[in-house]
Every structure is written in C-alpha cells, then in structure tokens.
Tab-separated table of N, CA and C in Angstrom:
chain	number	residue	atom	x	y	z
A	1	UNK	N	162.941	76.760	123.132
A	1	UNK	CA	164.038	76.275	122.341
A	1	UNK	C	164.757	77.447	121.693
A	2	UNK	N	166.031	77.150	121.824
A	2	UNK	CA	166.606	78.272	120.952
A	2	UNK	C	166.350	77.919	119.543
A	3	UNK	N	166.567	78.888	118.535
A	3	UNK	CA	166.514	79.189	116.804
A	3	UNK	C	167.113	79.515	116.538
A	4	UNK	N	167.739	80.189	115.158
A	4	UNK	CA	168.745	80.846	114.692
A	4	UNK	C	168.401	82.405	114.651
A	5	UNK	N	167.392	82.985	115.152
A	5	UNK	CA	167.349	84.144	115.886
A	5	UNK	C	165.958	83.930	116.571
A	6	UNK	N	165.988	84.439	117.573
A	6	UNK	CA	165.313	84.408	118.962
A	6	UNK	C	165.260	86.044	119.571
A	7	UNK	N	163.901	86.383	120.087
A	7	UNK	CA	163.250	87.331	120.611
A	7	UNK	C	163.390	87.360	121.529
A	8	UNK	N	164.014	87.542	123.043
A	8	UNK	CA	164.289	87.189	124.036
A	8	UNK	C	163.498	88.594	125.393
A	9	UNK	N	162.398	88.309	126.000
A	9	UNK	CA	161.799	88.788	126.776
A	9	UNK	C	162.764	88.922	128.093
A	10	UNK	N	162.341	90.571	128.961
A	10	UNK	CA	163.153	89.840	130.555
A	10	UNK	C	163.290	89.125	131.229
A	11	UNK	N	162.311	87.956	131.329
A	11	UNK	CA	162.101	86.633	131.940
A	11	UNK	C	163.048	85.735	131.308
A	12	UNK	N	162.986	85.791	130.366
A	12	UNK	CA	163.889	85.128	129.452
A	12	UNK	C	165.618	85.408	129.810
A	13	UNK	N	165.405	86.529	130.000
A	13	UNK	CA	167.066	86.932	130.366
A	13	UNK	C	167.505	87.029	131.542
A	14	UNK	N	166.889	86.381	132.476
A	14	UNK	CA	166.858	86.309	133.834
A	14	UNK	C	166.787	84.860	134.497
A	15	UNK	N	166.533	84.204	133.395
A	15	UNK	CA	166.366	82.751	134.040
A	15	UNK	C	167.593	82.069	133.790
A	16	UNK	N	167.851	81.253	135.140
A	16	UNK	CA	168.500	80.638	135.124
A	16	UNK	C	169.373	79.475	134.471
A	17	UNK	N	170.787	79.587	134.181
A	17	UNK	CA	171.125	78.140	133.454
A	17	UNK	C	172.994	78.003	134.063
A	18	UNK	N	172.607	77.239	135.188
A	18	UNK	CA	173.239	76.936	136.364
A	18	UNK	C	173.566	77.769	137.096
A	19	UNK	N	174.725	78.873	137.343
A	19	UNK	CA	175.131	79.305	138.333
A	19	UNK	C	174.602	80.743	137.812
A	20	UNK	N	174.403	81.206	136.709
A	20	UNK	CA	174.216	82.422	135.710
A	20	UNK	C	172.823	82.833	135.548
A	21	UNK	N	172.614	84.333	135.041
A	21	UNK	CA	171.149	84.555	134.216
A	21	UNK	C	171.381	83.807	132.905
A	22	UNK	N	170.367	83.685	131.859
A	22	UNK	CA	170.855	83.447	130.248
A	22	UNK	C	171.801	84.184	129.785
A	23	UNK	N	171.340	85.354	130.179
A	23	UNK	CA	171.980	86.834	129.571
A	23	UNK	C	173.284	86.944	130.140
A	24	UNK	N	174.267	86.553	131.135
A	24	UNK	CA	175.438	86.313	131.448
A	24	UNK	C	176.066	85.012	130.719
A	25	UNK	N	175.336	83.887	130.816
A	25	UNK	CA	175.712	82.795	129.977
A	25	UNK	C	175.972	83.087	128.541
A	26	UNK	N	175.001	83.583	127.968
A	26	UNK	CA	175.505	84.121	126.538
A	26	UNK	C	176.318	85.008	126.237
A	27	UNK	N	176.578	86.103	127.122
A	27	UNK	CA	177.593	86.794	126.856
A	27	UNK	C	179.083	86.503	127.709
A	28	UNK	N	179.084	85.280	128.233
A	28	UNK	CA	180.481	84.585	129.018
A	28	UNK	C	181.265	83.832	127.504
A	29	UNK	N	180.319	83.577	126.554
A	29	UNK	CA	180.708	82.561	125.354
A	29	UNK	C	180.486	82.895	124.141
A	30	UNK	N	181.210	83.737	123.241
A	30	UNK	CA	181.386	84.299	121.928
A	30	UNK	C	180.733	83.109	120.846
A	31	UNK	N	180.765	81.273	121.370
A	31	UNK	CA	180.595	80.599	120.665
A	31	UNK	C	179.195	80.604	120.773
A	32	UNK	N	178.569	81.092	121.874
A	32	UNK	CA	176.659	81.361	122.249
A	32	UNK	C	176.241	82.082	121.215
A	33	UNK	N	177.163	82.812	120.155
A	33	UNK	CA	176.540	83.834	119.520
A	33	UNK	C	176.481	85.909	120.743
A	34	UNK	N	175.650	86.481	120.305
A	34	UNK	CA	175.162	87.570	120.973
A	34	UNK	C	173.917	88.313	121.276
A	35	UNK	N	174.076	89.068	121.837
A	35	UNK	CA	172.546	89.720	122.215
A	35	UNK	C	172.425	91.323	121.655
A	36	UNK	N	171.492	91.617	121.072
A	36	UNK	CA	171.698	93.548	120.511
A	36	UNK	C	170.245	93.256	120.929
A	37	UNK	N	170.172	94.859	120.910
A	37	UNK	CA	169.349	95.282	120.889
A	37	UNK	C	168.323	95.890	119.298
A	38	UNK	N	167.089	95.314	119.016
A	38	UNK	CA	166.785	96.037	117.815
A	38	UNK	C	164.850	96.591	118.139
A	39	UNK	N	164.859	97.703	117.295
A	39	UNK	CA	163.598	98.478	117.607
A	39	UNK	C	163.295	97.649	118.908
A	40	UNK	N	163.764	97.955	120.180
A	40	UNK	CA	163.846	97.980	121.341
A	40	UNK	C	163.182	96.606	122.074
A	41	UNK	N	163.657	95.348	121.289
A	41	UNK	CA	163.751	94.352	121.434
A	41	UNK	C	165.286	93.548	121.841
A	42	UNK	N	165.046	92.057	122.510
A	42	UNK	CA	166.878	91.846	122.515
A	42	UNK	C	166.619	91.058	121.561
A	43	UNK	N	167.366	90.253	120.860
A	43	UNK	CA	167.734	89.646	119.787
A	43	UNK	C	168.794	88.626	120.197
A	44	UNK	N	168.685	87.463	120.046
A	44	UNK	CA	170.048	86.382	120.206
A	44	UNK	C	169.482	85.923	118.789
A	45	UNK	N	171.242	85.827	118.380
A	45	UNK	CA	171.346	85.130	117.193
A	45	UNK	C	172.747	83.506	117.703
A	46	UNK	N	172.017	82.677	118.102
A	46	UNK	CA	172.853	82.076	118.158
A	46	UNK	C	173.638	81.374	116.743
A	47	UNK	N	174.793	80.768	116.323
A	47	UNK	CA	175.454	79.745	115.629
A	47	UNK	C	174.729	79.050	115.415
A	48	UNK	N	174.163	78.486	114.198
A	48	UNK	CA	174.061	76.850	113.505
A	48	UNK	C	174.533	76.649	114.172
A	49	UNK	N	175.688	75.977	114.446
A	49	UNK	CA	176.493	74.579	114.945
A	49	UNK	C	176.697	74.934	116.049
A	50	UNK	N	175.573	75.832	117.098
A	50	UNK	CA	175.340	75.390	118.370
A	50	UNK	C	174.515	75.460	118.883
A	51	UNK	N	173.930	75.250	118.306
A	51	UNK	CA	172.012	75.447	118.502
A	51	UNK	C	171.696	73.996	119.185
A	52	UNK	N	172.423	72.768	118.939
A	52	UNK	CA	171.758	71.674	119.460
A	52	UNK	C	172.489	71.689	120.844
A	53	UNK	N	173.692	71.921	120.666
A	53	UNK	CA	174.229	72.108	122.253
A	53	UNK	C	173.833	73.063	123.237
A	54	UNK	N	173.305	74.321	122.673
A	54	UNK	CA	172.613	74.968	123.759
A	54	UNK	C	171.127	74.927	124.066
A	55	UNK	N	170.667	74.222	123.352
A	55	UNK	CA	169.135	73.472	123.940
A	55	UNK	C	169.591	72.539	124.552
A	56	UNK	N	170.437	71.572	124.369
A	56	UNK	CA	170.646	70.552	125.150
A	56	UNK	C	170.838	71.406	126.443
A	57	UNK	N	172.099	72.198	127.068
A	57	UNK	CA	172.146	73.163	127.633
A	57	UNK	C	170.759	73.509	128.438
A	58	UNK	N	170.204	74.442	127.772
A	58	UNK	CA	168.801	75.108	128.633
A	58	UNK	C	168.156	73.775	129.218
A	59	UNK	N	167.944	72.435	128.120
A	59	UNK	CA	167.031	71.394	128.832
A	59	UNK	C	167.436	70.785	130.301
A	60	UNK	N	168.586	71.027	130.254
A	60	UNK	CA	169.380	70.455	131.752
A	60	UNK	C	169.035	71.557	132.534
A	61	UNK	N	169.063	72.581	131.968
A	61	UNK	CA	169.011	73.825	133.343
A	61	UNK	C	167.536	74.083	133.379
A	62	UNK	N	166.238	72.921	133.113
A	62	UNK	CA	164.892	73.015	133.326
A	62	UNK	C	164.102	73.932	132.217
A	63	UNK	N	164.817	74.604	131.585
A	63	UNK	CA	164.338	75.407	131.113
A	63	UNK	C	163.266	75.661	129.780
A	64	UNK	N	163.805	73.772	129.195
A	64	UNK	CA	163.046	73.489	128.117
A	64	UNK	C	162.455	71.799	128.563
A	65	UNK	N	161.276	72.276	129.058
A	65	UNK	CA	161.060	70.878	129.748
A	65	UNK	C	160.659	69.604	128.733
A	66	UNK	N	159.816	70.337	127.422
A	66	UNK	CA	159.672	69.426	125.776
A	66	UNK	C	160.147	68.987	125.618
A	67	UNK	N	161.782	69.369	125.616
A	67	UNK	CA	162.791	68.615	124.599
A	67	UNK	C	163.424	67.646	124.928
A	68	UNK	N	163.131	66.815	123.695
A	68	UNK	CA	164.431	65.442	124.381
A	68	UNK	C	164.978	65.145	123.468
A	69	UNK	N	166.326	65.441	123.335
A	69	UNK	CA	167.442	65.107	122.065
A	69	UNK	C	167.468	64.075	121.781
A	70	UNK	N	167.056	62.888	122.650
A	70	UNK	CA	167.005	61.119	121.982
A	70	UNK	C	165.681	60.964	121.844
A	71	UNK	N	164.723	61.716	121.401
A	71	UNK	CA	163.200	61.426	120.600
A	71	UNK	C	163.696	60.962	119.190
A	72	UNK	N	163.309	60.257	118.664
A	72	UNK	CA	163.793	59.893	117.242
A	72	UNK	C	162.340	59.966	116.422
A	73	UNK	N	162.563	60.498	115.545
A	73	UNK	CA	161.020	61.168	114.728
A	73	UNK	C	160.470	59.659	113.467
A	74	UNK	N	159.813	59.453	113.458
A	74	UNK	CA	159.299	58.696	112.710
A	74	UNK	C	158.762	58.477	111.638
C-alpha cells in the first residue's frame, strides 16, 4: 500500500502498473507526488488526496492483492 512516505526497493520500482514500471508511472504524474533519493534510499512521498486513488491504482495493476476499497470496517 502506498503511505504518505514510502521506502521504495528496486522491485518495487520495476513492477508493473499497466503499460509502465512504478517508477515511470510516478514520475509521468506530478499529482503521484515524487521520488528522491535520501541516504541512498528512494523515497515517494505521495499527496494526501491521492493516496486512495493510487492504491486503488496499484490494486488493479495486481500489485496490492489485500486491498479492497469496499471492505467497510466495523
């Protein structure tokens, strides 16, 4: 799942989410937020207010097989 900052491994930046790596997808869309580099880690900081759309996002592209946005918590 994405967070409001995320540690992002090479696997991670290599997997797929449709036609793209992550790492092209996020940097095709300024609204994805970005990727830096810190003490030689990548870093995505995505947006609050798109954090539910890009899990929704990854869950379609397999990537978050857990999540289901119509679970309703109890």
């Amino acid at each position: 799942m994405a967070y409001p900052v995320n540690i992002l491994v090479p696997s991670h930046l290599r997997a797929p989410v449709g036609d793209r790596a992550l790492r092209d997808w996020i940097a095709a869309s300024p609204e994805l937020g970005s990727l830096e580099q810190v003490d030689g880690r990548v870093v995505w900081r995505p947006p609050q207010e798109s954090i539910r759309r890009v899990n929704s996002t990854l869950a379609e592209a397999g990537l978050l097989p857990a999540w289901n946005p119509r679970r309703t918590r109890r």
